[in-house]
GROMACS .gro file of C-alpha atoms in nm:
model
   77
    1MET     CA    1  -5.008   9.222   4.983
    2GLU     CA    2  -5.302   9.053   5.155
    3THR     CA    3  -5.576   9.246   4.974
    4GLY     CA    4  -5.664   9.319   4.615
    5TYR     CA    5  -5.610   9.131   4.293
    6LYS     CA    6  -5.305   8.968   4.142
    7VAL     CA    7  -5.258   9.006   3.767
    8PHE     CA    8  -4.969   8.851   3.575
    9LYS     CA    9  -4.864   8.801   3.220
   10ALA     CA   10  -4.882   8.431   3.140
   11GLU     CA   11  -4.511   8.400   3.059
   12CYS     CA   12  -4.418   8.535   3.405
   13PHE     CA   13  -4.650   8.305   3.590
   14LYS     CA   14  -4.555   7.991   3.395
   15ARG     CA   15  -4.195   8.017   3.518
   16ILE     CA   16  -4.299   7.997   3.883
   17HIS     CA   17  -4.370   7.677   4.074
   18ILE     CA   18  -4.628   7.751   4.345
   19ARG     CA   19  -4.640   7.522   4.648
   20SER     CA   20  -4.888   7.715   4.862
   21ASN     CA   21  -5.261   7.654   4.865
   22ARG     CA   22  -5.382   7.882   5.147
   23PHE     CA   23  -5.318   8.238   5.261
   24ASP     CA   24  -4.944   8.180   5.214
   25PHE     CA   25  -4.993   8.203   4.836
   26GLU     CA   26  -4.958   8.581   4.837
   27PRO     CA   27  -4.622   8.605   5.015
   28GLU     CA   28  -4.486   8.315   4.811
   29ILE     CA   29  -4.583   8.468   4.476
   30THR     CA   30  -4.456   8.810   4.588
   31VAL     CA   31  -4.111   8.676   4.674
   32LYS     CA   32  -4.085   8.467   4.359
   33ILE     CA   33  -4.185   8.758   4.135
   34LEU     CA   34  -3.930   8.985   4.303
   35LYS     CA   35  -3.656   8.721   4.276
   36GLN     CA   36  -3.709   8.728   3.898
   37ASN     CA   37  -3.643   9.104   3.906
   38LEU     CA   38  -3.992   9.173   3.778
   39ARG     CA   39  -4.161   9.497   3.873
   40LEU     CA   40  -4.461   9.499   4.102
   41TYR     CA   41  -4.720   9.771   4.065
   42GLU     CA   42  -4.965   9.865   4.335
   43LEU     CA   43  -5.303  10.003   4.242
   44PRO     CA   44  -5.537  10.164   4.491
   45ILE     CA   45  -5.849   9.973   4.581
   46SER     CA   46  -6.152  10.039   4.796
   47TYR     CA   47  -6.143   9.809   5.093
   48TYR     CA   48  -6.398   9.758   5.367
   49GLY     CA   49  -6.292   9.491   5.614
   50ARG     CA   50  -6.533   9.214   5.703
   51ASP     CA   51  -6.585   9.073   6.047
   52TYR     CA   52  -6.599   8.704   6.126
   53SER     CA   53  -6.978   8.686   6.094
   54GLU     CA   54  -6.949   8.824   5.739
   55GLY     CA   55  -6.703   8.556   5.635
   56LYS     CA   56  -6.360   8.685   5.744
   57LYS     CA   57  -6.140   8.384   5.806
   58ILE     CA   58  -5.788   8.531   5.817
   59THR     CA   59  -5.641   8.590   6.165
   60TRP     CA   60  -5.317   8.716   6.319
   61ARG     CA   61  -5.179   8.362   6.285
   62ASP     CA   62  -5.199   8.399   5.908
   63GLY     CA   63  -4.983   8.712   5.942
   64ILE     CA   64  -4.716   8.508   6.123
   65VAL     CA   65  -4.733   8.248   5.845
   66ALA     CA   66  -4.698   8.524   5.583
   67ILE     CA   67  -4.381   8.658   5.748
   68TRP     CA   68  -4.237   8.307   5.774
   69VAL     CA   69  -4.313   8.234   5.407
   70LEU     CA   70  -4.156   8.565   5.296
   71LEU     CA   71  -3.836   8.484   5.484
   72TRP     CA   72  -3.829   8.118   5.376
   73TYR     CA   73  -3.869   8.180   5.004
   74ARG     CA   74  -3.639   8.484   5.014
   75PHE     CA   75  -3.345   8.307   5.178
   76PHE     CA   76  -3.390   7.929   5.147
   77ASP     CA   77  -3.570   7.857   4.820
   0.00000   0.00000   0.00000
C-alpha cells in the first residue's frame, strides 16, 4: 500500500472525498475504494528503498498513522 502508483478511473475517484494530505492518503483511499466494493489490483514493481540521506522521509510513526487511518475510515467514516 505504501509503495507504487495509484491508478483510478475518473468516475471512481470523483465519488470519493479525500481529507488526507500526507502519507495518510494511501490508507484513506484504500479503505474508501474497498467500501465501494471496487476491486483493487496489485501489480509488481521494482523497489529499492532509499535512506534518509537520499530523501526518505517516512518513518515508523507514519506506519502507526496508516493503521489508525485504516481503522478510522473503516469503522467510523
